Structures are given as C-alpha cells and as structure tokens.
CSV table of C-alpha atoms in Angstrom, one decimal:
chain,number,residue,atom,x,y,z
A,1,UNK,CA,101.7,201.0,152.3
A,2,UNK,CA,101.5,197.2,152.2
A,3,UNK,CA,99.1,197.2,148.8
A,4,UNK,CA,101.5,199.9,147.4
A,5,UNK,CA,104.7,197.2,147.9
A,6,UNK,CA,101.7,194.1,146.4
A,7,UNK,CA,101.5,196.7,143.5
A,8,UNK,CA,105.1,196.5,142.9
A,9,UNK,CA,105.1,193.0,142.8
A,10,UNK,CA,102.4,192.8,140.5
A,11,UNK,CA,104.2,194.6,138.0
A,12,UNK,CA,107.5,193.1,138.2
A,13,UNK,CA,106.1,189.9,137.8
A,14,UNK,CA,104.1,191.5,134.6
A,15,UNK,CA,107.3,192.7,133.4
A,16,UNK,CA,109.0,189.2,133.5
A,17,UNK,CA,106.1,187.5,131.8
A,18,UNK,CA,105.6,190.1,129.1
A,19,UNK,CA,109.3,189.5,128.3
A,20,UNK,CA,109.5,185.6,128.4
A,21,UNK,CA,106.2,185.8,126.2
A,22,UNK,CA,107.8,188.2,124.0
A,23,UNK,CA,110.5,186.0,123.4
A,24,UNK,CA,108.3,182.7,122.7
A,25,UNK,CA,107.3,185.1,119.6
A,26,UNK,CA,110.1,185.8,118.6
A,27,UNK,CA,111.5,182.4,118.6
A,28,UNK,CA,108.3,181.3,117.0
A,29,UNK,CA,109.1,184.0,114.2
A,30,UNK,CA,112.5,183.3,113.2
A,31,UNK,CA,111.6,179.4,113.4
A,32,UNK,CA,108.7,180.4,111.2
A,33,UNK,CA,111.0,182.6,108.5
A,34,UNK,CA,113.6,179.7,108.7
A,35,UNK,CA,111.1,176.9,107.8
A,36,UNK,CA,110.0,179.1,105.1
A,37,UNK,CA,113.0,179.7,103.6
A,38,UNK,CA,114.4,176.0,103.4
A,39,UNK,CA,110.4,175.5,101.9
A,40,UNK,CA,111.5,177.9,99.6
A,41,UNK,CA,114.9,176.7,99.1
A,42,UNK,CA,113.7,173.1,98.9
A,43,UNK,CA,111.2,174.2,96.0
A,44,UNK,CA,113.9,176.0,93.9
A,45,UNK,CA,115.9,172.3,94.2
A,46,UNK,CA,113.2,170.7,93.5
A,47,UNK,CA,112.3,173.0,90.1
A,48,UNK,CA,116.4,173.1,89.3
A,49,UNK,CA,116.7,169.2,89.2
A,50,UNK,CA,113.5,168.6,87.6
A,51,UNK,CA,114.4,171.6,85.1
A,52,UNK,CA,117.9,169.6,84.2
A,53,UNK,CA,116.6,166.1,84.4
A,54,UNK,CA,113.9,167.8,81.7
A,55,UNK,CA,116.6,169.3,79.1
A,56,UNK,CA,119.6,166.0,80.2
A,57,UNK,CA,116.7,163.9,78.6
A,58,UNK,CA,115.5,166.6,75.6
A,59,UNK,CA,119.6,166.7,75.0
A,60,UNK,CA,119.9,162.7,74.8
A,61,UNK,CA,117.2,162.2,72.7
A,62,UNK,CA,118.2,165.0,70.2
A,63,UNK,CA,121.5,163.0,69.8
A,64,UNK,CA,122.9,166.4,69.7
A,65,UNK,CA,126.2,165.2,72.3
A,66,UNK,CA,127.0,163.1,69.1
A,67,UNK,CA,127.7,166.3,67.5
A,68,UNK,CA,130.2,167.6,69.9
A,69,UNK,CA,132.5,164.7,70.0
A,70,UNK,CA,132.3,164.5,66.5
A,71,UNK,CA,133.4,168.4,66.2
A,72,UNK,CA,136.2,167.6,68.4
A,73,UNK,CA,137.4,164.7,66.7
A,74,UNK,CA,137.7,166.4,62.9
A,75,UNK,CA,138.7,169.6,64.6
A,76,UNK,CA,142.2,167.9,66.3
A,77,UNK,CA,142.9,165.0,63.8
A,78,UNK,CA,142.4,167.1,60.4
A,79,UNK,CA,144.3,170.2,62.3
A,80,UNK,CA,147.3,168.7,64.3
A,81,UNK,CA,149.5,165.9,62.8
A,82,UNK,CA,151.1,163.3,65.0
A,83,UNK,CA,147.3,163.5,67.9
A,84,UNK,CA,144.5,161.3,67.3
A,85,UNK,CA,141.1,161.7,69.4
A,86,UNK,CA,139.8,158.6,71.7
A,87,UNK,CA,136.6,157.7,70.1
A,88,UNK,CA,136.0,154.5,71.2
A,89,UNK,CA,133.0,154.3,73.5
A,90,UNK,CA,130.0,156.2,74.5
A,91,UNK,CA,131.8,159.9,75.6
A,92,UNK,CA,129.9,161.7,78.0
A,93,UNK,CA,129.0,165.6,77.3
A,94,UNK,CA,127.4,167.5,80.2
A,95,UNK,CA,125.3,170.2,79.3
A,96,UNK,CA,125.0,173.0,82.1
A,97,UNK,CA,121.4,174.9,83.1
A,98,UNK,CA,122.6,177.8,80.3
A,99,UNK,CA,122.9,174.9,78.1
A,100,UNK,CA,126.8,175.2,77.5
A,101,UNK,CA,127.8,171.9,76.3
A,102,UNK,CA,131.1,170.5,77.1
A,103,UNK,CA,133.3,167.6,76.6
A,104,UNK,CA,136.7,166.6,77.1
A,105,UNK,CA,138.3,163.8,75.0
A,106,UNK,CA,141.7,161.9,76.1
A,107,UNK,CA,144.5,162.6,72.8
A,108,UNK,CA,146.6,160.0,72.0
A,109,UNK,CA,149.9,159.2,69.7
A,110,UNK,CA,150.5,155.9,68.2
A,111,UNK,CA,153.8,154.2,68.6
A,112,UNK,CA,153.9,151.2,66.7
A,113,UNK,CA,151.3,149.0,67.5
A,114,UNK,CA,150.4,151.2,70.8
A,115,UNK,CA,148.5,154.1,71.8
A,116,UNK,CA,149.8,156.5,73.9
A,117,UNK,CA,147.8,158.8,76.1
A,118,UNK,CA,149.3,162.8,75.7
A,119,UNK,CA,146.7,164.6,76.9
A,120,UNK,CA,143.3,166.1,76.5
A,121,UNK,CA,141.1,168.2,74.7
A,122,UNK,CA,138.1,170.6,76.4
A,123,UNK,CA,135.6,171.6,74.0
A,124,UNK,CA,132.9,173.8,75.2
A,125,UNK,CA,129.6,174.9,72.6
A,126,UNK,CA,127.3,177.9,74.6
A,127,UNK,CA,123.8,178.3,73.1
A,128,UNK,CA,124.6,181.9,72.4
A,129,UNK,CA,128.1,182.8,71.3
A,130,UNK,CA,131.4,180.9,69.8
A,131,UNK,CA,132.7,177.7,70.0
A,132,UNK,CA,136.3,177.2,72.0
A,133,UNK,CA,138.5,174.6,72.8
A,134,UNK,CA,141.4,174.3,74.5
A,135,UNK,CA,144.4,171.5,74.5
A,136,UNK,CA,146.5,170.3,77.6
A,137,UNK,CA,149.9,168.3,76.5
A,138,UNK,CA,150.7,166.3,79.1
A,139,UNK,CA,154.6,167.0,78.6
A,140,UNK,CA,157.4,164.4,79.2
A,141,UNK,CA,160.5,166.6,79.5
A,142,UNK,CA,160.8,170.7,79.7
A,143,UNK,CA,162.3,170.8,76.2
A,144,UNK,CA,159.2,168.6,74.4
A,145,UNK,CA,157.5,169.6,71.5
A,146,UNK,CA,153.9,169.3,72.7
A,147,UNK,CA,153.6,166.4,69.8
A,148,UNK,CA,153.0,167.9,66.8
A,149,UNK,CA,154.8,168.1,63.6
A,150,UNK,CA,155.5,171.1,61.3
A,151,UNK,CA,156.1,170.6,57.3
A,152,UNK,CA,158.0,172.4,54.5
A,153,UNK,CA,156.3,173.7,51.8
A,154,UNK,CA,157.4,172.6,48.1
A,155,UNK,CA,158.2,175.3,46.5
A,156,UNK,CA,156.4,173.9,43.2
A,157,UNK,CA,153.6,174.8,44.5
A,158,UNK,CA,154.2,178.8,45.2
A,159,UNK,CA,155.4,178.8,41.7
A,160,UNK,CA,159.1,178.2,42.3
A,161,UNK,CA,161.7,176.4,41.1
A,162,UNK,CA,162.2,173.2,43.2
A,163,UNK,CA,164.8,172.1,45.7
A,164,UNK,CA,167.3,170.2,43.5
A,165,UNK,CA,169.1,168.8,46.6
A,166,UNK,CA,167.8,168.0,50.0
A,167,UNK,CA,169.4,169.3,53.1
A,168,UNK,CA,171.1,166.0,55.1
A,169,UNK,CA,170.4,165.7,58.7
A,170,UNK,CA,173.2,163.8,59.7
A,171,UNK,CA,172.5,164.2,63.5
A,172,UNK,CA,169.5,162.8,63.2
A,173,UNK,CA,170.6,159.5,61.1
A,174,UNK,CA,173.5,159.3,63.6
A,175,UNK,CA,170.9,159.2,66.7
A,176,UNK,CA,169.0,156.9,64.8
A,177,UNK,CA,172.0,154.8,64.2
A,178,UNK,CA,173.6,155.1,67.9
A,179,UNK,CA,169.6,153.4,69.0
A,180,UNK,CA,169.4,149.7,69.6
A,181,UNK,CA,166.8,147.1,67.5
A,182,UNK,CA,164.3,147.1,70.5
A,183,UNK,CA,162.8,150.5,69.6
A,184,UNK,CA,159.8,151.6,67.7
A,185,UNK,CA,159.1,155.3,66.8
A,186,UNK,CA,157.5,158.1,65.2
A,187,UNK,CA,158.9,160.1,62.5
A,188,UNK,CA,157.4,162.6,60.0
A,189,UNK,CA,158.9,163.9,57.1
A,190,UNK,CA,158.3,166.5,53.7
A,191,UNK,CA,158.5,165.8,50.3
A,192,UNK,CA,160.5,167.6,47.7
A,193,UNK,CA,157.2,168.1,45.7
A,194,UNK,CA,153.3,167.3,46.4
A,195,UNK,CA,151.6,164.2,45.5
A,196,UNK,CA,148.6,162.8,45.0
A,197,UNK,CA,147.7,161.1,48.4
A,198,UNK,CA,147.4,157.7,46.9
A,199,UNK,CA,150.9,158.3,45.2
A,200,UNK,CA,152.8,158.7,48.4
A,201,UNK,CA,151.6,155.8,50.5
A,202,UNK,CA,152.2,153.7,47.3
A,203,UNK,CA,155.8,155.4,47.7
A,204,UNK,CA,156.0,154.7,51.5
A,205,UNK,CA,154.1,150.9,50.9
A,206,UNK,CA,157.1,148.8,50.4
A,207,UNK,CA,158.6,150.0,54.1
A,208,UNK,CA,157.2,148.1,57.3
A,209,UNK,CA,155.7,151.0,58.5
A,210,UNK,CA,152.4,152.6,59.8
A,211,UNK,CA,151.2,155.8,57.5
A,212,UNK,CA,149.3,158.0,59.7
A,213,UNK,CA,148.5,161.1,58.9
A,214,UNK,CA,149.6,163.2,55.9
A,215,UNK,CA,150.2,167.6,55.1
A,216,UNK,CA,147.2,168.7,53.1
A,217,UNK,CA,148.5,171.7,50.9
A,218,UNK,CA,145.2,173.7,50.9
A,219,UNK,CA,146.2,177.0,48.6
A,220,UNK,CA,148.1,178.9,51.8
A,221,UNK,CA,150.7,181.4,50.0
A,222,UNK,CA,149.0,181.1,47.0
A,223,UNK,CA,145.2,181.9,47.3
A,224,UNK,CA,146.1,183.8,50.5
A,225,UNK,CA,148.5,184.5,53.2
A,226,UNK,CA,148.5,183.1,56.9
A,227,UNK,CA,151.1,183.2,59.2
A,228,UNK,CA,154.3,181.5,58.4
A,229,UNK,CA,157.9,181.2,59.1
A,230,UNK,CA,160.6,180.4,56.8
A,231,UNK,CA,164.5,179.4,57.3
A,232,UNK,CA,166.7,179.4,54.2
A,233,UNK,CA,164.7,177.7,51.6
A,234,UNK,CA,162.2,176.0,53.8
A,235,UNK,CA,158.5,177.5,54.4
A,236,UNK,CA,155.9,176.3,57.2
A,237,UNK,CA,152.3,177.4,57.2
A,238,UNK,CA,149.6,176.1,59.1
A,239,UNK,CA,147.8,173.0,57.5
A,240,UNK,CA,145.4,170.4,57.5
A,241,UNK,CA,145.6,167.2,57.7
A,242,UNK,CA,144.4,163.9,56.0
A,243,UNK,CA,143.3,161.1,58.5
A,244,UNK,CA,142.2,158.0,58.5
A,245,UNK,CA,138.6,157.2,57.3
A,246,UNK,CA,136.3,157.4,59.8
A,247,UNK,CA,132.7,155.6,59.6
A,248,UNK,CA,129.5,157.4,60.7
A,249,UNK,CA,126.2,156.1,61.5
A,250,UNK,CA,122.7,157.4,60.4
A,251,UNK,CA,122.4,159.7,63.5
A,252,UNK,CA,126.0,161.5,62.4
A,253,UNK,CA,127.9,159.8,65.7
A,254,UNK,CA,131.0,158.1,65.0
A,255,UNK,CA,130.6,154.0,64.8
A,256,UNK,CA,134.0,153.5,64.4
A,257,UNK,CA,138.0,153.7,62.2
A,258,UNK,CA,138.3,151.9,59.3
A,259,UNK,CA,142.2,151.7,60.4
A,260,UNK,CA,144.2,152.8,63.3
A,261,UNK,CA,146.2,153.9,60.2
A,262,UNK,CA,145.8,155.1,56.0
A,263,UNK,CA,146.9,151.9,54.4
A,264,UNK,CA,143.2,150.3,53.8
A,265,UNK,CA,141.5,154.0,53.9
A,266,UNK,CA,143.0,156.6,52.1
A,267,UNK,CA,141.3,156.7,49.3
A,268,UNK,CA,138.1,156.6,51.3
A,269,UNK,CA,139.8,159.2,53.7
A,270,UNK,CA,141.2,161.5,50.8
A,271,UNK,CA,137.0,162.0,49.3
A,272,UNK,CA,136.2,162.4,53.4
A,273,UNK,CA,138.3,165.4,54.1
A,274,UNK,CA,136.0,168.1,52.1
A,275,UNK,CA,132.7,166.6,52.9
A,276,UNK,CA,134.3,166.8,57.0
A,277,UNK,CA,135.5,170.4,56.6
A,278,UNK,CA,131.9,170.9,55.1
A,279,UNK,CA,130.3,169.7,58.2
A,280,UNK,CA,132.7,171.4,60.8
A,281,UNK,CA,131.7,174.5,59.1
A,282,UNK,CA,127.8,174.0,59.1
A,283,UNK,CA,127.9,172.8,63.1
A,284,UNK,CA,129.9,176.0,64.2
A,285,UNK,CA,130.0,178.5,61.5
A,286,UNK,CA,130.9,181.7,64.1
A,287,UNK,CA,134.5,179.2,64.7
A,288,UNK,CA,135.5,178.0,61.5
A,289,UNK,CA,138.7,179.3,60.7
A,290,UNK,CA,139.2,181.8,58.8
A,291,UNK,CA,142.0,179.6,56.9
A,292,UNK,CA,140.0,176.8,56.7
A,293,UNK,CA,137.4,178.5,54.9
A,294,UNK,CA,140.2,179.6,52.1
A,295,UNK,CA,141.4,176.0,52.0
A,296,UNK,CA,138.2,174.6,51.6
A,297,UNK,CA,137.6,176.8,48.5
A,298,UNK,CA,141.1,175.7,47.1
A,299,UNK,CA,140.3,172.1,47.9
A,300,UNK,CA,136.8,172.0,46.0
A,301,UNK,CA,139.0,173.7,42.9
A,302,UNK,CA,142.0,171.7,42.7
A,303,UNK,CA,141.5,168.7,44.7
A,304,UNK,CA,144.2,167.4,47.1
A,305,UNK,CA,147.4,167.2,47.3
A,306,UNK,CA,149.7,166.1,49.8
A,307,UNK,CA,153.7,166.8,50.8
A,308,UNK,CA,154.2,165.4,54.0
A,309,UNK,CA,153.4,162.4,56.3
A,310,UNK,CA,153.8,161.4,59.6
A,311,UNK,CA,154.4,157.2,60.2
A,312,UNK,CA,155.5,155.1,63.4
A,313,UNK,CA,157.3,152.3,63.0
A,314,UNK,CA,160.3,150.2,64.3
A,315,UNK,CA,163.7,152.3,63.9
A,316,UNK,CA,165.8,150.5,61.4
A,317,UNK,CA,162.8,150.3,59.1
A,318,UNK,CA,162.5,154.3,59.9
A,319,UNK,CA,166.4,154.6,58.9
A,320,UNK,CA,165.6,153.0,55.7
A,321,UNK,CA,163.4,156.3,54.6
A,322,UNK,CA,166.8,158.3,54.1
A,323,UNK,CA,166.9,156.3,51.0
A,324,UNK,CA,164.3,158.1,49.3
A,325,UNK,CA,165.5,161.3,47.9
A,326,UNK,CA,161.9,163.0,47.7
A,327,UNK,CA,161.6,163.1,51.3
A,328,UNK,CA,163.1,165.9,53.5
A,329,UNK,CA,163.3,167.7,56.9
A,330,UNK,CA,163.1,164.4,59.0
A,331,UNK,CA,161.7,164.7,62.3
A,332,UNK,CA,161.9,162.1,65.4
A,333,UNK,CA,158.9,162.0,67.7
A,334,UNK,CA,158.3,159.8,70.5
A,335,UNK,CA,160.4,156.5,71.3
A,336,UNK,CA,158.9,153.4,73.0
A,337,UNK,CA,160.0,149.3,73.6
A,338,UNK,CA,159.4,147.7,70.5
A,339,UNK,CA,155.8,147.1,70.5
A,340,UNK,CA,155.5,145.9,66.6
C-alpha cells in the first residue's frame, strides 16, 4: 500500500518536471525564432541601406537630379506666365528604391524688385512610365486667380481682319487711379497684333518697368486646334511662353539668370525657347504635350512671334501703358508696398 502511494508521488513529481522542462523549450524556441527573425530583419536593413546608399551615389555622380530641376524649370516658366521656378541653390531630388525621382521646387511672382513665394511645384520621373507634375497655389483670397495670366489672340494671325478699336477697361484704370503712389504691381496685357519679341520690349523700353515674360503664338488655330474659349471678338488658347535667358553649364544644370527680367536677355532668350522645347521633348518624350509638339513645328517654320507680356512695376508707371493703343485686355495681378 505504502509503495503504491511512493508510486504516486513519483509520478506527480514526473509530471511537474516534464511540464516545467517542456516549457524551458518552448521558451528557448520562440526566443530562438525571434532572434532569428530580427537577424533576418537586421540583414534585409542592412542590404536596403546599402542598396540606396549604392544607387544615392550612382544617381549623384550621373548628375542625372540636374535633369529634373531643369525639366521643372522650362516646363512652368515657358508654360504659365506671371510663375517663375526657384533655381538658386543646389535642389535636392530624392530618388526612391524603384528609382522614382522626385522634386519639389518653391514658385515665385516678382513684384517689383521682390520675389514672392506662391507656391510649389512636385515633379515626379518613375523609371518605367510618364512623367507628372502637379502645382499647389498657395491662394490669398477665395476669389484669386491661382497667378496666371490668359491672352487674346490677334486675329491677324488666324487670317482675320484686325481689331480697329480696343475695348476700354475703365474699371480697371479707375482702380488703378483710386491706389496711392506707395504701390508696385503686376500687370499683363495683349497686343492688337504680334510682334517680333525684340519689337515689343523696344515698345515697352521707354516705361520704368520690369518685362517679364511674354505670349509665344506657336500656330494654335491655325496649324491645329486646342482648346479655347472665346468672348465677343477675343480668343484664348493655351500658350507658351518666352522667359528670361537662362545659362547652363557643361553638365546641362542650371548656373544661373542672366536677368530676374527680359531687358538684357531677350534676344538671347527668344534663340533659347526652341533649343529648350527641344530638350524637354528628348528628356520625357511619353509627356510632351501634344500641343507643344505642334508648336514646336510651327516655331522651327515661322520663327516667333509674340502678342502679349506680362511686367511688374510701380502703379502710375503701369497707368501710363493705357497710352499705347496696341495693347489690350489689361489685367491686374498682385499688389505689394512699393519695393522699386
């Protein structure tokens, strides 16, 4: 009886030891599967930051960042009158492990003798597939035009007979007027009938004034048809625009402006638009626009031809413009202290 109850003991105590071994292993196993996994883990970091450190440097040393903010830069200034592209400075593009490279590049207005930021641009270049970019206006009131201008066509140039007569914009002259001295401002305009681009700053030369950008006609109605609207007798397509000269070095980066406005450069600017337009087209040829590809055809045929600006400058020299009876559809952009 006695060894049968010893027996019992035995057991139990068996029992307990089994189960507090059993459970040593199994400790010992997950401790084991967790060390290997952060091993594991630790080796795919290790391979990730080595595998972007690898392609950062391969990037740099291609110079191929220089590309992008170059893109960018002719894409926005030769596309949307009145913004202008920061390029002063080294501007950082990251590049991502599919090797999507992206930048983003602060847009500016000039107001006289001042920049002013409006916002950004966010361009993004995937090693497989298209090119896109967005742009975010940083708006001032609810009813702002996100800083852009629109132009009316001549209708010389469709083959029509001219506007004898502009339209007056006596609201606008009368805000003008009702603004004190202490003002500067930005204000594009159309002309009656296209110019050479040489011909209209020497039109524009004898106002204090800042010419910044003008309306590139680039065959649109007349070699083919993009969207447009039209009021009365006024037309507005899309269009390029002519900017200032801008200075390259050997690698194709950007060194620097040869103005923060036309005056000293546009004759420099006027033989850089095709040769840009050129270059935007071999760097992302699944993007270029289907426009600009007309327009560059026109352009190579007939050369340019311009029939609109926009300029900054303090407001009673702006006033003074009204004078000129080639120029047209007046339109008032930003106002800032006088800065001039």
């Amino acid at each position: 009886m006695e060894d049968d109850k010893l027996r019992e003991r035995l057991d139990v105590s068996e029992i307990v030891w089994d189960e507090k071994r059993a459970r040593r292993l199994i400790w010992r196993s997950r401790f084991a599967l967790w060390r290997n996994m952060a091993q594991v883990l630790l080796a795919i970091w290790f391979l990730y930051m080595l595998y972007m450190l690898v392609i950062q440097i391969g990037y740099a040393k291609l110079g191929k960042e220089d590309d992008l903010v170059r893109y960018a830069a002719t894409l926005v200034e030769t596309h949307y009158p009145g913004l202008k592209v920061n390029k002063s400075g080294h501007t950082p593009v990251s590049l991502s492990p599919w090797l999507t490279q992206e930048t983003t590049l602060l847009l500016y207005k000039q107001l006289g003798k001042w920049e002013e930021v409006v916002g950004t641009v966010t361009v993004k270049k995937p090693l497989w597939g298209k090119l896109a970019y967005d742009i975010h206006y940083q708006q001032k009131q609810l009813d702002d035009r996100d800083g852009t201008f629109r132009f009316a066509l001549p209708l010389s140039l469709l083959g029509k007979k001219p506007l004898e007569v502009r339209e007056e914009q006596n609201e606008l002259w009368e805000q003008l007027a009702h603004m004190e001295d202490g003002y500067v401002a930005e204000m594009a305009f159309s002309t009656l009938q296209p110019y050479e681009p040489l011909q209209l700053f020497k039109l524009l030369e004898k106002y204090d004034l800042s010419v910044l950008q003008m309306a590139v006609y680039g065959g649109e109605l007349k070699t083919f048809q993009p969207t447009h609207t039209r009021s009365g007798s006024t037309i507005r397509v899309p269009h390029l625009v002519l900017r200032p000269a801008v200075h390259y070095s050997e690698g194709g980066s950007m060194s620097y402006e040869t103005t923060m406005d036309l005056p000293e450069s546009v004759e420099e600017a006027t033989n850089q638009l095709i040769p840009d337009l050129e270059w935007m087209q071999s760097y992302a040829p699944d993007e270029f626009d289907v426009y600009d590809d007309k327009r560059l055809a026109y352009l190579r045929e007939n050369g340019i031809a311009v029939y609109g600006a926009v300029v900054t400058g303090p407001i009673r020299e702006l006033e003074k413009l009204r004078a000129e009876p080639e120029l047209h559809r007046f339109q008032l952009g930003r106002i800032a202290v006088w800065n001039w």
